[in-house]
Amino acid sequence: MTSAPPEPLDVAPDEALRLMSAGAILIDVREPDEVALGTPVGAIPIPLRELPTATARLPAREAPLLTICASGRRSQQAAQWLQASGWAGARSVAGGFLRWQAEGLPAVVHSALDADARERYARHLLLPGVGEAGQLRLLAARVLVVGAGGLGSPAAFYVAAAGVGHLRIVDPDVVDRSNLQRQILHRDAAVGMPKADSARAALLALNPRIAVEALSLRVDAGNVQALVADADVVVDGSDNFIARYLLDAACQAAGKPLVYGAIHRFEGQVSVFGGAEEAPCYRCLFPDPPAAADAPDCATAGVLGVLPGIVGSLQAAEAIKLVLGIGVPLRGRLLHVDARGMVFRELRVPRDPQCPGCGPAPLRRPPQGLEALCALR
Ligand SMILES: [Zn+2]
C-alpha cells in the first residue's frame, strides 16, 4: 500500500493572494520590526517563535492557512510546524515578502518616519526597545478604548500622544459638568456634547497625525465582537459590569489582550487579561458579576478625582508595552493602589481551570447570556 504523496509546502504569491480572496488566512511570521516596515494587506503578524503560544489567535484547524516571511525559509518552518500541529492545509508563500512586493501584490508599506514624526516622537526614538522600528509599530497599531470617562481619559491621551496610529473610542454618554472633576478629555465648553466626539476633538488637538474613530454607542452583546475584532489591544475604561464581562468574553474569543482598570473611592486596580496562552481572564478573578448593591458606581460612591488619572495612566503604559512587545505585562498579576496611604500592592492572579470565561467550553456563556446575567444582578 502506498501513502498519498505529501501536498507541496510552497505556493506562489499570486496563488496565495487568490487563496486569501477565497478565505485563507495569511500569517506573517517575521519579527515585529520587520513587519513594521511593511506587510501584505490582511496578513496577521505572529512571529515564528511565538506561534506555539499563539494558537488561540489562529483559525480553526480545517481553515486554509498561509505563512509568509522575508524570503520563504522561516515561513516553511512555520508551515511545517502548523501541519504537524493539525493545520493540515498550511502552506508557505514562496519567495516571501520580497517576491510578494516584487510582483506588485497589495501590501501596507510604512516608509521611514517623516520630519514631523521624527520631532514628535524624538524621545521614543532615543529609547532602547522602541526606536524607529517601535515607533513604526505604534503607528501601525490599533487600540480600542472603551469609555471616554475617568479611566479612558488618561489612557486615550497617552496612547494618542505615543503615536498609536488608530484609536477607536467608544462611549454612549454626553459630557456632564460633574464629569470634569476627573475626566480630563473634556472641557467645560463640551458639557452636553457626546463624550466620544469631545474625546476625539481633544485627542486630535493633541496629535493630529493619528486616526481617531469616535463611536457614541454602548457596548452590547451585538456589537462587542466587531468592536474588538481588528484591535491589537483593548483598554477597558468602562464603568459597568455588562461592558466588562462582554469585553472579557470577546477578547477571549479573539485572543486579544484586555487591559483592565477599575476604581472605587480612593482605591484602584489594574491588570492584563488574556492575549497569551495560559493567561488568566477577568472571570478567573471575578467569575460572576456582583449584585448591584455591592457595586456602586462613581455617581453613588464618589471618587477622588485624580485616582482614575493614576489607574488610567497605568493602563496606557500596559497598552503601549503590549503594542511594542517590550517589558513584562501585568499578566497574572493584579496591581492594587490605595491613594490614602499611596500604597501599591501586587496580587497573583492564577488561571482558574474551571473558569466560566476561559475554562472548558461547556462552562462558557454566549454574550447574550452574560447580558442577562449582569441584568439579573
Ligand atoms: Zn478565566
PDB file of C-alpha atoms in Angstrom, residues 102-361:
ATOM      1  CA  ALA A 102       8.419  42.425  -6.489  1.00  0.00           C
ATOM      2  CA  GLU A 103       5.227  41.039  -8.058  1.00  0.00           C
ATOM      3  CA  GLY A 104       3.362  44.197  -7.085  1.00  0.00           C
ATOM      4  CA  LEU A 105       0.828  42.404  -4.849  1.00  0.00           C
ATOM      5  CA  PRO A 106      -1.136  44.518  -2.309  1.00  0.00           C
ATOM      6  CA  ALA A 107       0.920  45.488   0.730  1.00  0.00           C
ATOM      7  CA  VAL A 108       0.859  48.034   3.513  1.00  0.00           C
ATOM      8  CA  VAL A 109       4.280  49.679   3.395  1.00  0.00           C
ATOM      9  CA  HIS A 110       5.402  52.043   6.114  1.00  0.00           C
ATOM     10  CA  SER A 111       8.276  54.101   4.898  1.00  0.00           C
ATOM     11  CA  ALA A 112      10.639  55.663   7.365  1.00  0.00           C
ATOM     12  CA  LEU A 113       9.317  58.338   9.718  1.00  0.00           C
ATOM     13  CA  ASP A 114       8.853  61.799   8.232  1.00  0.00           C
ATOM     14  CA  ALA A 115      10.229  65.019   9.752  1.00  0.00           C
ATOM     15  CA  ASP A 116       7.114  65.718  11.827  1.00  0.00           C
ATOM     16  CA  ALA A 117       7.175  62.206  13.291  1.00  0.00           C
ATOM     17  CA  ARG A 118      10.930  62.390  13.991  1.00  0.00           C
ATOM     18  CA  GLU A 119      10.380  65.543  16.015  1.00  0.00           C
ATOM     19  CA  ARG A 120       7.103  64.466  17.653  1.00  0.00           C
ATOM     20  CA  TYR A 121       8.394  61.080  18.783  1.00  0.00           C
ATOM     21  CA  ALA A 122      12.036  62.127  19.352  1.00  0.00           C
ATOM     22  CA  ARG A 123      12.068  60.852  22.970  1.00  0.00           C
ATOM     23  CA  HIS A 124      10.753  57.452  21.868  1.00  0.00           C
ATOM     24  CA  LEU A 125      13.371  57.238  19.127  1.00  0.00           C
ATOM     25  CA  LEU A 126      16.101  57.502  21.771  1.00  0.00           C
ATOM     26  CA  LEU A 127      14.626  54.744  23.884  1.00  0.00           C
ATOM     27  CA  PRO A 128      16.133  51.233  23.824  1.00  0.00           C
ATOM     28  CA  GLY A 129      13.384  48.803  22.795  1.00  0.00           C
ATOM     29  CA  VAL A 130      11.415  51.479  20.918  1.00  0.00           C
ATOM     30  CA  GLY A 131      13.471  53.393  18.348  1.00  0.00           C
ATOM     31  CA  GLU A 132      12.275  53.795  14.772  1.00  0.00           C
ATOM     32  CA  ALA A 133      11.020  50.222  14.426  1.00  0.00           C
ATOM     33  CA  GLY A 134       9.000  50.526  17.637  1.00  0.00           C
ATOM     34  CA  GLN A 135       7.564  53.870  16.626  1.00  0.00           C
ATOM     35  CA  LEU A 136       6.514  52.420  13.272  1.00  0.00           C
ATOM     36  CA  ARG A 137       4.918  49.551  15.161  1.00  0.00           C
ATOM     37  CA  LEU A 138       2.937  52.035  17.283  1.00  0.00           C
ATOM     38  CA  LEU A 139       1.858  53.901  14.149  1.00  0.00           C
ATOM     39  CA  ALA A 140       0.637  50.650  12.591  1.00  0.00           C
ATOM     40  CA  ALA A 141      -1.252  49.615  15.757  1.00  0.00           C
ATOM     41  CA  ARG A 142      -4.976  49.777  16.508  1.00  0.00           C
ATOM     42  CA  VAL A 143      -6.130  50.274  20.091  1.00  0.00           C
ATOM     43  CA  LEU A 144      -9.740  50.168  21.297  1.00  0.00           C
ATOM     44  CA  VAL A 145     -10.511  52.293  24.371  1.00  0.00           C
ATOM     45  CA  VAL A 146     -13.937  51.576  25.853  1.00  0.00           C
ATOM     46  CA  GLY A 147     -15.143  54.542  27.885  1.00  0.00           C
ATOM     47  CA  ALA A 148     -14.188  58.206  27.494  1.00  0.00           C
ATOM     48  CA  GLY A 149     -14.547  58.804  31.221  1.00  0.00           C
ATOM     49  CA  GLY A 150     -12.160  58.846  34.161  1.00  0.00           C
ATOM     50  CA  LEU A 151     -10.012  55.886  33.078  1.00  0.00           C
ATOM     51  CA  GLY A 152     -10.411  56.370  29.338  1.00  0.00           C
ATOM     52  CA  SER A 153      -9.237  59.998  29.579  1.00  0.00           C
ATOM     53  CA  PRO A 154      -5.593  59.466  30.577  1.00  0.00           C
ATOM     54  CA  ALA A 155      -5.455  56.091  28.793  1.00  0.00           C
ATOM     55  CA  ALA A 156      -6.566  57.577  25.455  1.00  0.00           C
ATOM     56  CA  PHE A 157      -4.471  60.737  25.888  1.00  0.00           C
ATOM     57  CA  TYR A 158      -1.234  58.785  26.414  1.00  0.00           C
ATOM     58  CA  VAL A 159      -1.999  56.183  23.746  1.00  0.00           C
ATOM     59  CA  ALA A 160      -2.670  59.020  21.264  1.00  0.00           C
ATOM     60  CA  ALA A 161       0.392  61.009  22.347  1.00  0.00           C
ATOM     61  CA  ALA A 162       2.543  57.883  21.925  1.00  0.00           C
ATOM     62  CA  GLY A 163       1.537  57.750  18.273  1.00  0.00           C
ATOM     63  CA  VAL A 164      -0.742  54.709  18.139  1.00  0.00           C
ATOM     64  CA  GLY A 165      -1.955  55.135  14.580  1.00  0.00           C
ATOM     65  CA  HIS A 166      -5.590  54.136  15.030  1.00  0.00           C
ATOM     66  CA  LEU A 167      -7.566  54.780  18.177  1.00  0.00           C
ATOM     67  CA  ARG A 168     -11.217  53.741  18.476  1.00  0.00           C
ATOM     68  CA  ILE A 169     -13.004  55.338  21.406  1.00  0.00           C
ATOM     69  CA  VAL A 170     -16.470  54.181  22.428  1.00  0.00           C
ATOM     70  CA  ASP A 171     -18.815  55.887  24.903  1.00  0.00           C
ATOM     71  CA  PRO A 172     -22.612  56.279  24.818  1.00  0.00           C
ATOM     72  CA  ASP A 173     -22.864  59.238  27.221  1.00  0.00           C
ATOM     73  CA  VAL A 174     -22.790  63.014  26.943  1.00  0.00           C
ATOM     74  CA  VAL A 175     -20.436  65.215  28.970  1.00  0.00           C
ATOM     75  CA  ASP A 176     -21.896  66.281  32.306  1.00  0.00           C
ATOM     76  CA  ARG A 177     -20.422  69.077  34.424  1.00  0.00           C
ATOM     77  CA  SER A 178     -19.844  66.569  37.270  1.00  0.00           C
ATOM     78  CA  ASN A 179     -17.509  64.610  34.929  1.00  0.00           C
ATOM     79  CA  LEU A 180     -14.973  67.415  34.668  1.00  0.00           C
ATOM     80  CA  GLN A 181     -13.528  66.788  38.161  1.00  0.00           C
ATOM     81  CA  ARG A 182     -11.674  63.762  36.707  1.00  0.00           C
ATOM     82  CA  GLN A 183     -12.491  63.141  33.007  1.00  0.00           C
ATOM     83  CA  ILE A 184      -9.729  65.351  31.619  1.00  0.00           C
ATOM     84  CA  LEU A 185     -10.521  64.660  27.959  1.00  0.00           C
ATOM     85  CA  HIS A 186     -13.486  67.026  28.270  1.00  0.00           C
ATOM     86  CA  ARG A 187     -13.600  70.826  28.554  1.00  0.00           C
ATOM     87  CA  ASP A 188     -16.252  72.937  30.249  1.00  0.00           C
ATOM     88  CA  ALA A 189     -17.426  74.053  26.816  1.00  0.00           C
ATOM     89  CA  ALA A 190     -18.113  70.392  25.897  1.00  0.00           C
ATOM     90  CA  VAL A 191     -20.833  69.913  28.526  1.00  0.00           C
ATOM     91  CA  GLY A 192     -23.810  68.403  26.712  1.00  0.00           C
ATOM     92  CA  MET A 193     -21.702  67.038  23.821  1.00  0.00           C
ATOM     93  CA  PRO A 194     -21.354  63.290  23.178  1.00  0.00           C
ATOM     94  CA  LYS A 195     -18.290  62.162  25.115  1.00  0.00           C
ATOM     95  CA  ALA A 196     -16.925  60.218  22.126  1.00  0.00           C
ATOM     96  CA  ASP A 197     -16.953  63.378  19.955  1.00  0.00           C
ATOM     97  CA  SER A 198     -15.478  65.546  22.713  1.00  0.00           C
ATOM     98  CA  ALA A 199     -12.751  62.926  23.211  1.00  0.00           C
ATOM     99  CA  ARG A 200     -11.971  62.785  19.503  1.00  0.00           C
ATOM    100  CA  ALA A 201     -11.562  66.567  19.330  1.00  0.00           C
ATOM    101  CA  ALA A 202      -9.220  66.586  22.348  1.00  0.00           C
ATOM    102  CA  LEU A 203      -7.117  63.678  21.050  1.00  0.00           C
ATOM    103  CA  LEU A 204      -6.724  65.160  17.562  1.00  0.00           C
ATOM    104  CA  ALA A 205      -5.814  68.528  19.073  1.00  0.00           C
ATOM    105  CA  LEU A 206      -3.001  66.716  20.886  1.00  0.00           C
ATOM    106  CA  ASN A 207      -1.909  64.552  17.949  1.00  0.00           C
ATOM    107  CA  PRO A 208      -3.364  65.372  14.514  1.00  0.00           C
ATOM    108  CA  ARG A 209      -1.184  62.691  12.908  1.00  0.00           C
ATOM    109  CA  ILE A 210      -3.297  59.738  14.074  1.00  0.00           C
ATOM    110  CA  ALA A 211      -6.761  58.439  13.176  1.00  0.00           C
ATOM    111  CA  VAL A 212      -9.374  58.677  15.928  1.00  0.00           C
ATOM    112  CA  GLU A 213     -12.671  56.894  15.425  1.00  0.00           C
ATOM    113  CA  ALA A 214     -15.367  58.122  17.837  1.00  0.00           C
ATOM    114  CA  LEU A 215     -18.354  55.837  18.411  1.00  0.00           C
ATOM    115  CA  SER A 216     -21.191  57.171  20.522  1.00  0.00           C
ATOM    116  CA  LEU A 217     -22.673  53.818  21.453  1.00  0.00           C
ATOM    117  CA  ARG A 218     -22.999  51.388  24.336  1.00  0.00           C
ATOM    118  CA  VAL A 219     -21.035  48.124  24.191  1.00  0.00           C
ATOM    119  CA  ASP A 220     -23.532  45.273  23.962  1.00  0.00           C
ATOM    120  CA  ALA A 221     -23.655  41.613  23.019  1.00  0.00           C
ATOM    121  CA  GLY A 222     -24.478  42.522  19.425  1.00  0.00           C
ATOM    122  CA  ASN A 223     -21.527  44.848  18.753  1.00  0.00           C
ATOM    123  CA  VAL A 224     -18.740  43.739  21.100  1.00  0.00           C
ATOM    124  CA  GLN A 225     -17.139  41.221  18.730  1.00  0.00           C
ATOM    125  CA  ALA A 226     -16.957  43.706  15.851  1.00  0.00           C
ATOM    126  CA  LEU A 227     -15.512  46.377  18.149  1.00  0.00           C
ATOM    127  CA  VAL A 228     -12.591  44.198  19.270  1.00  0.00           C
ATOM    128  CA  ALA A 229     -12.086  42.265  16.014  1.00  0.00           C
ATOM    129  CA  ASP A 230      -9.391  44.476  14.462  1.00  0.00           C
ATOM    130  CA  ALA A 231      -7.882  45.875  17.672  1.00  0.00           C
ATOM    131  CA  ASP A 232      -4.378  44.871  18.716  1.00  0.00           C
ATOM    132  CA  VAL A 233      -5.048  45.837  22.342  1.00  0.00           C
ATOM    133  CA  VAL A 234      -8.303  46.585  24.187  1.00  0.00           C
ATOM    134  CA  VAL A 235      -8.360  49.043  27.101  1.00  0.00           C
ATOM    135  CA  ASP A 236     -11.343  48.685  29.423  1.00  0.00           C
ATOM    136  CA  GLY A 237     -12.258  52.058  30.883  1.00  0.00           C
ATOM    137  CA  SER A 238     -15.939  51.192  31.193  1.00  0.00           C
ATOM    138  CA  ASP A 239     -17.966  51.887  34.300  1.00  0.00           C
ATOM    139  CA  ASN A 240     -20.359  48.954  34.203  1.00  0.00           C
ATOM    140  CA  PHE A 241     -20.212  45.214  34.608  1.00  0.00           C
ATOM    141  CA  ILE A 242     -22.072  44.355  31.408  1.00  0.00           C
ATOM    142  CA  ALA A 243     -19.361  46.018  29.289  1.00  0.00           C
ATOM    143  CA  ARG A 244     -16.600  44.490  31.398  1.00  0.00           C
ATOM    144  CA  TYR A 245     -17.897  40.913  31.116  1.00  0.00           C
ATOM    145  CA  LEU A 246     -18.703  41.328  27.415  1.00  0.00           C
ATOM    146  CA  LEU A 247     -15.229  42.706  26.662  1.00  0.00           C
ATOM    147  CA  ASP A 248     -13.632  39.828  28.548  1.00  0.00           C
ATOM    148  CA  ALA A 249     -15.655  37.282  26.549  1.00  0.00           C
ATOM    149  CA  ALA A 250     -14.943  38.968  23.201  1.00  0.00           C
ATOM    150  CA  CYS A 251     -11.215  39.342  23.937  1.00  0.00           C
ATOM    151  CA  GLN A 252     -11.042  35.684  24.990  1.00  0.00           C
ATOM    152  CA  ALA A 253     -12.740  34.596  21.769  1.00  0.00           C
ATOM    153  CA  ALA A 254     -10.492  36.760  19.584  1.00  0.00           C
ATOM    154  CA  GLY A 255      -7.264  36.130  21.548  1.00  0.00           C
ATOM    155  CA  LYS A 256      -6.777  39.868  22.236  1.00  0.00           C
ATOM    156  CA  PRO A 257      -5.131  41.287  25.348  1.00  0.00           C
ATOM    157  CA  LEU A 258      -7.507  43.209  27.621  1.00  0.00           C
ATOM    158  CA  VAL A 259      -6.034  45.956  29.827  1.00  0.00           C
ATOM    159  CA  TYR A 260      -8.358  46.141  32.793  1.00  0.00           C
ATOM    160  CA  GLY A 261      -8.720  49.024  35.231  1.00  0.00           C
ATOM    161  CA  ALA A 262     -11.259  49.799  37.936  1.00  0.00           C
ATOM    162  CA  ILE A 263     -11.654  52.447  40.629  1.00  0.00           C
ATOM    163  CA  HIS A 264     -13.642  52.854  43.823  1.00  0.00           C
ATOM    164  CA  ARG A 265     -13.413  55.974  46.007  1.00  0.00           C
ATOM    165  CA  PHE A 266      -9.664  56.070  46.919  1.00  0.00           C
ATOM    166  CA  GLU A 267      -8.678  52.665  45.524  1.00  0.00           C
ATOM    167  CA  GLY A 268      -7.965  51.268  42.099  1.00  0.00           C
ATOM    168  CA  GLN A 269      -6.751  48.135  40.356  1.00  0.00           C
ATOM    169  CA  VAL A 270      -5.063  47.273  37.077  1.00  0.00           C
ATOM    170  CA  SER A 271      -4.279  44.015  35.295  1.00  0.00           C
ATOM    171  CA  VAL A 272      -3.853  42.490  31.835  1.00  0.00           C
ATOM    172  CA  PHE A 273      -6.093  39.567  30.893  1.00  0.00           C
ATOM    173  CA  GLY A 274      -5.862  37.109  28.010  1.00  0.00           C
ATOM    174  CA  GLY A 275      -3.939  37.536  24.781  1.00  0.00           C
ATOM    175  CA  ALA A 276      -1.472  34.741  25.616  1.00  0.00           C
ATOM    176  CA  GLU A 277      -1.592  31.004  26.202  1.00  0.00           C
ATOM    177  CA  GLU A 278      -2.432  30.173  29.827  1.00  0.00           C
ATOM    178  CA  ALA A 279      -3.151  33.827  30.657  1.00  0.00           C
ATOM    179  CA  PRO A 280      -5.959  34.268  33.193  1.00  0.00           C
ATOM    180  CA  CYS A 281      -9.066  36.201  32.155  1.00  0.00           C
ATOM    181  CA  TYR A 282     -11.207  38.679  34.098  1.00  0.00           C
ATOM    182  CA  ARG A 283     -13.537  35.896  35.203  1.00  0.00           C
ATOM    183  CA  CYS A 284     -10.685  33.851  36.674  1.00  0.00           C
ATOM    184  CA  LEU A 285     -10.659  36.734  39.194  1.00  0.00           C
ATOM    185  CA  PHE A 286     -14.363  37.645  39.236  1.00  0.00           C
ATOM    186  CA  PRO A 287     -16.355  34.625  37.948  1.00  0.00           C
ATOM    187  CA  ASP A 288     -19.744  36.373  38.144  1.00  0.00           C
ATOM    188  CA  PRO A 289     -20.926  39.973  38.414  1.00  0.00           C
ATOM    189  CA  PRO A 290     -21.652  41.249  41.923  1.00  0.00           C
ATOM    190  CA  ALA A 291     -25.132  42.271  42.982  1.00  0.00           C
ATOM    191  CA  ALA A 292     -25.816  45.919  42.064  1.00  0.00           C
ATOM    192  CA  ALA A 293     -25.937  46.919  45.740  1.00  0.00           C
ATOM    193  CA  ASP A 294     -22.370  45.603  46.212  1.00  0.00           C
ATOM    194  CA  ALA A 295     -21.009  47.532  43.226  1.00  0.00           C
ATOM    195  CA  PRO A 296     -21.866  51.220  43.491  1.00  0.00           C
ATOM    196  CA  ASP A 297     -20.585  53.418  40.648  1.00  0.00           C
ATOM    197  CA  CYS A 298     -18.782  56.771  40.977  1.00  0.00           C
ATOM    198  CA  ALA A 299     -22.107  58.610  40.904  1.00  0.00           C
ATOM    199  CA  THR A 300     -23.215  56.814  44.083  1.00  0.00           C
ATOM    200  CA  ALA A 301     -19.947  56.143  45.883  1.00  0.00           C
ATOM    201  CA  GLY A 302     -17.830  59.196  44.954  1.00  0.00           C
ATOM    202  CA  VAL A 303     -14.256  59.057  43.710  1.00  0.00           C
ATOM    203  CA  LEU A 304     -11.089  61.059  44.306  1.00  0.00           C
ATOM    204  CA  GLY A 305     -10.692  62.947  41.015  1.00  0.00           C
ATOM    205  CA  VAL A 306      -7.021  62.146  40.463  1.00  0.00           C
ATOM    206  CA  LEU A 307      -7.401  58.403  41.151  1.00  0.00           C
ATOM    207  CA  PRO A 308      -8.590  57.457  37.628  1.00  0.00           C
ATOM    208  CA  GLY A 309      -5.647  59.556  36.393  1.00  0.00           C
ATOM    209  CA  ILE A 310      -3.265  57.177  38.162  1.00  0.00           C
ATOM    210  CA  VAL A 311      -5.050  53.968  37.155  1.00  0.00           C
ATOM    211  CA  GLY A 312      -5.771  55.046  33.557  1.00  0.00           C
ATOM    212  CA  SER A 313      -2.126  56.054  33.091  1.00  0.00           C
ATOM    213  CA  LEU A 314      -1.046  52.594  34.261  1.00  0.00           C
ATOM    214  CA  GLN A 315      -3.458  51.106  31.690  1.00  0.00           C
ATOM    215  CA  ALA A 316      -1.905  53.286  28.967  1.00  0.00           C
ATOM    216  CA  ALA A 317       1.563  52.076  29.961  1.00  0.00           C
ATOM    217  CA  GLU A 318       0.442  48.441  29.684  1.00  0.00           C
ATOM    218  CA  ALA A 319      -1.275  49.042  26.318  1.00  0.00           C
ATOM    219  CA  ILE A 320       1.817  50.722  24.859  1.00  0.00           C
ATOM    220  CA  LYS A 321       4.113  47.964  26.189  1.00  0.00           C
ATOM    221  CA  LEU A 322       1.840  45.305  24.660  1.00  0.00           C
ATOM    222  CA  VAL A 323       1.925  47.015  21.250  1.00  0.00           C
ATOM    223  CA  LEU A 324       5.705  47.348  21.408  1.00  0.00           C
ATOM    224  CA  GLY A 325       6.228  43.862  22.824  1.00  0.00           C
ATOM    225  CA  ILE A 326       8.576  45.224  25.488  1.00  0.00           C
ATOM    226  CA  GLY A 327       8.837  44.686  29.242  1.00  0.00           C
ATOM    227  CA  VAL A 328       6.664  42.363  31.300  1.00  0.00           C
ATOM    228  CA  PRO A 329       2.874  42.852  31.103  1.00  0.00           C
ATOM    229  CA  LEU A 330       0.748  42.804  34.280  1.00  0.00           C
ATOM    230  CA  ARG A 331      -0.499  39.378  33.217  1.00  0.00           C
ATOM    231  CA  GLY A 332      -1.420  37.016  36.029  1.00  0.00           C
ATOM    232  CA  ARG A 333      -0.877  39.940  38.406  1.00  0.00           C
ATOM    233  CA  LEU A 334      -3.331  42.461  39.842  1.00  0.00           C
ATOM    234  CA  LEU A 335      -1.862  45.785  40.907  1.00  0.00           C
ATOM    235  CA  HIS A 336      -3.913  47.426  43.654  1.00  0.00           C
ATOM    236  CA  VAL A 337      -3.421  51.060  44.679  1.00  0.00           C
ATOM    237  CA  ASP A 338      -4.800  52.809  47.747  1.00  0.00           C
ATOM    238  CA  ALA A 339      -4.280  56.547  47.297  1.00  0.00           C
ATOM    239  CA  ARG A 340      -4.903  57.328  51.002  1.00  0.00           C
ATOM    240  CA  GLY A 341      -1.599  55.775  52.064  1.00  0.00           C
ATOM    241  CA  MET A 342      -0.294  55.717  48.440  1.00  0.00           C
ATOM    242  CA  VAL A 343       0.330  52.004  48.859  1.00  0.00           C
ATOM    243  CA  PHE A 344       0.721  49.747  45.813  1.00  0.00           C
ATOM    244  CA  ARG A 345       0.242  46.025  46.335  1.00  0.00           C
ATOM    245  CA  GLU A 346       0.586  43.239  43.785  1.00  0.00           C
ATOM    246  CA  LEU A 347      -1.579  40.138  43.998  1.00  0.00           C
ATOM    247  CA  ARG A 348      -1.059  36.991  41.965  1.00  0.00           C
ATOM    248  CA  VAL A 349      -3.989  36.035  39.687  1.00  0.00           C
ATOM    249  CA  PRO A 350      -3.786  32.327  38.822  1.00  0.00           C
ATOM    250  CA  ARG A 351      -5.725  30.951  35.871  1.00  0.00           C
ATOM    251  CA  ASP A 352      -8.799  29.045  37.042  1.00  0.00           C
ATOM    252  CA  PRO A 353      -9.121  25.759  35.089  1.00  0.00           C
ATOM    253  CA  GLN A 354     -12.877  25.799  35.823  1.00  0.00           C
ATOM    254  CA  CYS A 355     -13.295  29.482  34.880  1.00  0.00           C
ATOM    255  CA  PRO A 356     -16.647  30.301  33.213  1.00  0.00           C
ATOM    256  CA  GLY A 357     -14.780  32.745  30.952  1.00  0.00           C
ATOM    257  CA  CYS A 358     -11.739  30.816  29.710  1.00  0.00           C
ATOM    258  CA  GLY A 359     -12.302  27.284  31.059  1.00  0.00           C
ATOM    259  CA  PRO A 360     -13.776  24.295  29.190  1.00  0.00           C
ATOM    260  CA  ALA A 361     -16.329  25.228  26.503  1.00  0.00           C
TER     261      ALA A 361
END
